Amino acid sequence: MIDPRIKEQNYGVYEGASRFDEGFLNNKKSFAIHYPGGESHMSTAVRVYSFLEDTARNCPGESVLVVCHGASAGSLKAIFTT
């Protein structure tokens, strides 16, 4: 199954830019602020959580392997480690 809710976060104008770019790093500090032309960490987490809730409801008692990228993986990790 491929689900767009676990795609990588949209970093907007910082897509492909250095992760050490000052603007990127300033945006990264806030969970709720959208990257210009992109999405916030919070909006990424909301869609990842939606995916996880649907998967749990649709696959009760099953083992499920989820493959995703950094920010989406971070949101999943936060669910299970907090």
Tab-separated table of N, CA and C in Angstrom:
chain	number	residue	atom	x	y	z
A	1	MET	N	0.851	-1.170	0.000
A	1	MET	CA	0.000	0.000	0.000
A	1	MET	C	0.899	1.237	0.000
A	2	ILE	N	0.577	2.208	-0.793
A	2	ILE	CA	1.276	3.493	-0.801
A	2	ILE	C	0.282	4.529	-0.317
A	3	ASP	N	0.691	5.312	0.681
A	3	ASP	CA	-0.206	6.314	1.244
A	3	ASP	C	0.516	7.658	1.282
A	4	PRO	N	-0.034	8.673	0.639
A	4	PRO	CA	0.632	9.980	0.592
A	4	PRO	C	0.745	10.667	1.954
A	5	ARG	N	0.014	10.182	2.938
A	5	ARG	CA	0.093	10.822	4.263
A	5	ARG	C	1.432	10.588	4.951
A	6	ILE	N	2.218	9.626	4.467
A	6	ILE	CA	3.523	9.406	5.100
A	6	ILE	C	4.680	9.857	4.206
A	7	LYS	N	4.357	10.677	3.191
A	7	LYS	CA	5.434	11.244	2.380
A	7	LYS	C	6.253	12.210	3.241
A	8	GLU	N	7.430	12.580	2.760
A	8	GLU	CA	8.289	13.482	3.506
A	8	GLU	C	7.630	14.852	3.644
A	9	GLN	N	8.032	15.562	4.661
A	9	GLN	CA	7.543	16.920	4.890
A	9	GLN	C	7.904	17.802	3.703
A	10	ASN	N	7.006	18.711	3.352
A	10	ASN	CA	7.257	19.683	2.293
A	10	ASN	C	7.973	20.882	2.914
A	11	TYR	N	9.224	21.069	2.543
A	11	TYR	CA	10.027	22.163	3.089
A	11	TYR	C	9.925	23.436	2.261
A	12	GLY	N	9.038	23.470	1.283
A	12	GLY	CA	8.784	24.676	0.508
A	12	GLY	C	10.027	25.211	-0.177
A	13	VAL	N	10.332	26.487	0.046
A	13	VAL	CA	11.473	27.132	-0.610
A	13	VAL	C	12.798	26.498	-0.214
A	14	TYR	N	12.803	25.688	0.836
A	14	TYR	CA	14.037	25.050	1.284
A	14	TYR	C	14.218	23.627	0.755
A	15	GLU	N	13.317	23.184	-0.141
A	15	GLU	CA	13.502	21.873	-0.776
A	15	GLU	C	14.824	21.888	-1.538
A	16	GLY	N	15.689	20.961	-1.225
A	16	GLY	CA	16.969	20.855	-1.906
A	16	GLY	C	18.042	21.792	-1.385
A	17	ALA	N	17.669	22.687	-0.485
A	17	ALA	CA	18.648	23.626	0.087
A	17	ALA	C	19.457	22.933	1.182
A	18	SER	N	20.542	23.539	1.540
A	18	SER	CA	21.368	23.021	2.630
A	18	SER	C	20.574	23.027	3.930
A	19	ARG	N	20.693	21.967	4.692
A	19	ARG	CA	20.014	21.899	5.988
A	19	ARG	C	20.718	22.766	7.025
A	20	PHE	N	21.784	23.443	6.607
A	20	PHE	CA	22.481	24.396	7.476
A	20	PHE	C	22.151	25.836	7.107
A	21	ASP	N	21.266	26.024	6.119
A	21	ASP	CA	20.823	27.353	5.709
A	21	ASP	C	20.166	28.039	6.908
A	22	GLU	N	20.508	29.289	7.146
A	22	GLU	CA	20.002	30.013	8.317
A	22	GLU	C	18.480	30.078	8.355
A	23	GLY	N	17.852	30.347	7.200
A	23	GLY	CA	16.394	30.407	7.139
A	23	GLY	C	15.760	29.070	7.464
A	24	PHE	N	16.324	27.998	6.921
A	24	PHE	CA	15.825	26.654	7.208
A	24	PHE	C	15.907	26.371	8.704
A	25	LEU	N	17.054	26.661	9.295
A	25	LEU	CA	17.250	26.389	10.721
A	25	LEU	C	16.311	27.215	11.593
A	26	ASN	N	16.036	28.456	11.201
A	26	ASN	CA	15.096	29.284	11.970
A	26	ASN	C	13.684	28.711	11.908
A	27	ASN	N	13.256	28.259	10.724
A	27	ASN	CA	11.925	27.655	10.597
A	27	ASN	C	11.832	26.356	11.375
A	28	LYS	N	12.917	25.607	11.412
A	28	LYS	CA	12.930	24.299	12.068
A	28	LYS	C	12.688	24.409	13.578
A	29	LYS	N	12.942	25.572	14.147
A	29	LYS	CA	12.802	25.764	15.593
A	29	LYS	C	11.354	25.744	16.061
A	30	SER	N	10.424	26.019	15.170
A	30	SER	CA	9.019	26.122	15.568
A	30	SER	C	8.196	24.977	14.990
A	31	PHE	N	7.501	24.289	15.860
A	31	PHE	CA	6.664	23.156	15.478
A	31	PHE	C	5.483	23.577	14.613
A	32	ALA	N	4.962	24.788	14.841
A	32	ALA	CA	3.716	25.205	14.202
A	32	ALA	C	3.889	26.131	13.001
A	33	ILE	N	5.082	26.629	12.753
A	33	ILE	CA	5.302	27.567	11.651
A	33	ILE	C	5.556	26.806	10.350
A	34	HIS	N	4.829	27.178	9.299
A	34	HIS	CA	5.020	26.552	7.988
A	34	HIS	C	6.294	27.095	7.343
A	35	TYR	N	7.058	26.206	6.718
A	35	TYR	CA	8.156	26.663	5.878
A	35	TYR	C	7.525	27.450	4.740
A	36	PRO	N	8.129	28.557	4.277
A	36	PRO	CA	7.537	29.317	3.174
A	36	PRO	C	7.280	28.418	1.960
A	37	GLY	N	6.012	28.335	1.561
A	37	GLY	CA	5.626	27.492	0.434
A	37	GLY	C	5.531	26.013	0.783
A	38	GLY	N	5.681	25.670	2.054
A	38	GLY	CA	5.661	24.272	2.478
A	38	GLY	C	4.710	24.041	3.631
A	39	GLU	N	5.074	23.109	4.491
A	39	GLU	CA	4.212	22.791	5.630
A	39	GLU	C	5.000	22.832	6.933
A	40	SER	N	4.272	22.872	8.022
A	40	SER	CA	4.891	22.895	9.350
A	40	SER	C	5.126	21.471	9.840
A	41	HIS	N	5.927	21.355	10.884
A	41	HIS	CA	6.115	20.044	11.510
A	41	HIS	C	4.778	19.530	12.040
A	42	MET	N	3.954	20.452	12.538
A	42	MET	CA	2.656	20.065	13.082
A	42	MET	C	1.751	19.489	12.002
A	43	SER	N	1.700	20.127	10.842
A	43	SER	CA	0.830	19.605	9.781
A	43	SER	C	1.339	18.260	9.272
A	44	THR	N	2.653	18.077	9.275
A	44	THR	CA	3.214	16.771	8.908
A	44	THR	C	2.768	15.722	9.916
A	45	ALA	N	2.883	16.054	11.191
A	45	ALA	CA	2.500	15.109	12.252
A	45	ALA	C	1.017	14.761	12.163
A	46	VAL	N	0.166	15.726	11.873
A	46	VAL	CA	-1.279	15.471	11.786
A	46	VAL	C	-1.584	14.443	10.704
A	47	ARG	N	-0.980	14.592	9.535
A	47	ARG	CA	-1.272	13.620	8.467
A	47	ARG	C	-0.671	12.255	8.762
A	48	VAL	N	0.514	12.220	9.397
A	48	VAL	CA	1.113	10.930	9.761
A	48	VAL	C	0.271	10.236	10.828
A	49	TYR	N	-0.206	10.983	11.815
A	49	TYR	CA	-1.058	10.391	12.857
A	49	TYR	C	-2.350	9.854	12.266
A	50	SER	N	-2.909	10.577	11.285
A	50	SER	CA	-4.126	10.117	10.611
A	50	SER	C	-3.867	8.769	9.926
A	51	PHE	N	-2.742	8.662	9.249
A	51	PHE	CA	-2.365	7.403	8.611
A	51	PHE	C	-2.274	6.286	9.644
A	52	LEU	N	-1.618	6.562	10.763
A	52	LEU	CA	-1.422	5.538	11.780
A	52	LEU	C	-2.745	5.098	12.402
A	53	GLU	N	-3.638	6.039	12.671
A	53	GLU	CA	-4.945	5.692	13.235
A	53	GLU	C	-5.737	4.809	12.267
A	54	ASP	N	-5.742	5.170	10.990
A	54	ASP	CA	-6.455	4.361	9.996
A	54	ASP	C	-5.837	2.972	9.859
A	55	THR	N	-4.515	2.915	9.881
A	55	THR	CA	-3.832	1.624	9.764
A	55	THR	C	-4.162	0.734	10.958
A	56	ALA	N	-4.157	1.296	12.151
A	56	ALA	CA	-4.494	0.517	13.352
A	56	ALA	C	-5.931	-0.001	13.280
A	57	ARG	N	-6.843	0.832	12.795
A	57	ARG	CA	-8.251	0.437	12.694
A	57	ARG	C	-8.456	-0.623	11.604
A	58	ASN	N	-7.731	-0.496	10.479
A	58	ASN	CA	-7.915	-1.391	9.346
A	58	ASN	C	-7.100	-2.680	9.422
A	59	CYS	N	-6.118	-2.728	10.306
A	59	CYS	CA	-5.237	-3.905	10.403
A	59	CYS	C	-5.115	-4.369	11.850
A	60	PRO	N	-6.227	-4.593	12.540
A	60	PRO	CA	-6.138	-4.949	13.965
A	60	PRO	C	-5.379	-6.262	14.165
A	61	GLY	N	-4.457	-6.239	15.105
A	61	GLY	CA	-3.711	-7.441	15.443
A	61	GLY	C	-2.650	-7.839	14.438
A	62	GLU	N	-2.464	-7.059	13.382
A	62	GLU	CA	-1.479	-7.390	12.355
A	62	GLU	C	-0.189	-6.624	12.599
A	63	SER	N	0.910	-7.195	12.148
A	63	SER	CA	2.185	-6.472	12.119
A	63	SER	C	2.226	-5.690	10.819
A	64	VAL	N	2.641	-4.434	10.905
A	64	VAL	CA	2.672	-3.572	9.722
A	64	VAL	C	4.045	-2.917	9.648
A	65	LEU	N	4.682	-2.995	8.504
A	65	LEU	CA	5.952	-2.325	8.264
A	65	LEU	C	5.656	-1.009	7.561
A	66	VAL	N	6.155	0.091	8.132
A	66	VAL	CA	5.964	1.411	7.543
A	66	VAL	C	7.332	1.922	7.114
A	67	VAL	N	7.436	2.334	5.860
A	67	VAL	CA	8.678	2.878	5.330
A	67	VAL	C	8.418	4.330	4.943
A	68	CYS	N	9.190	5.239	5.520
A	68	CYS	CA	9.013	6.657	5.226
A	68	CYS	C	10.326	7.400	5.470
A	69	HIS	N	10.304	8.701	5.255
A	69	HIS	CA	11.498	9.532	5.380
A	69	HIS	C	11.550	10.247	6.724
A	70	GLY	N	12.592	11.036	6.906
A	70	GLY	CA	12.954	11.698	8.147
A	70	GLY	C	11.850	12.313	8.982
A	71	ALA	N	11.201	13.366	8.477
A	71	ALA	CA	10.207	14.063	9.298
A	71	ALA	C	9.003	13.170	9.595
A	72	SER	N	8.568	12.406	8.620
A	72	SER	CA	7.449	11.485	8.851
A	72	SER	C	7.846	10.402	9.844
A	73	ALA	N	9.062	9.891	9.704
A	73	ALA	CA	9.561	8.882	10.644
A	73	ALA	C	9.670	9.475	12.045
A	74	GLY	N	10.079	10.725	12.132
A	74	GLY	CA	10.162	11.393	13.434
A	74	GLY	C	8.806	11.509	14.100
A	75	SER	N	7.769	11.794	13.312
A	75	SER	CA	6.413	11.867	13.863
A	75	SER	C	5.956	10.511	14.374
A	76	LEU	N	6.246	9.457	13.608
A	76	LEU	CA	5.893	8.105	14.054
A	76	LEU	C	6.645	7.740	15.327
A	77	LYS	N	7.917	8.060	15.363
A	77	LYS	CA	8.731	7.753	16.538
A	77	LYS	C	8.181	8.457	17.777
A	78	ALA	N	7.753	9.704	17.610
A	78	ALA	CA	7.226	10.468	18.737
A	78	ALA	C	5.999	9.793	19.357
A	79	ILE	N	5.174	9.171	18.533
A	79	ILE	CA	3.979	8.492	19.034
A	79	ILE	C	4.369	7.366	19.981
A	80	PHE	N	5.411	6.629	19.628
A	80	PHE	CA	5.770	5.434	20.375
A	80	PHE	C	6.781	5.665	21.489
A	81	THR	N	7.353	6.866	21.550
A	81	THR	CA	8.379	7.111	22.568
A	81	THR	C	7.990	8.177	23.579
A	82	THR	N	6.813	8.760	23.446
A	82	THR	CA	6.397	9.782	24.416
A	82	THR	C	5.245	9.299	25.233
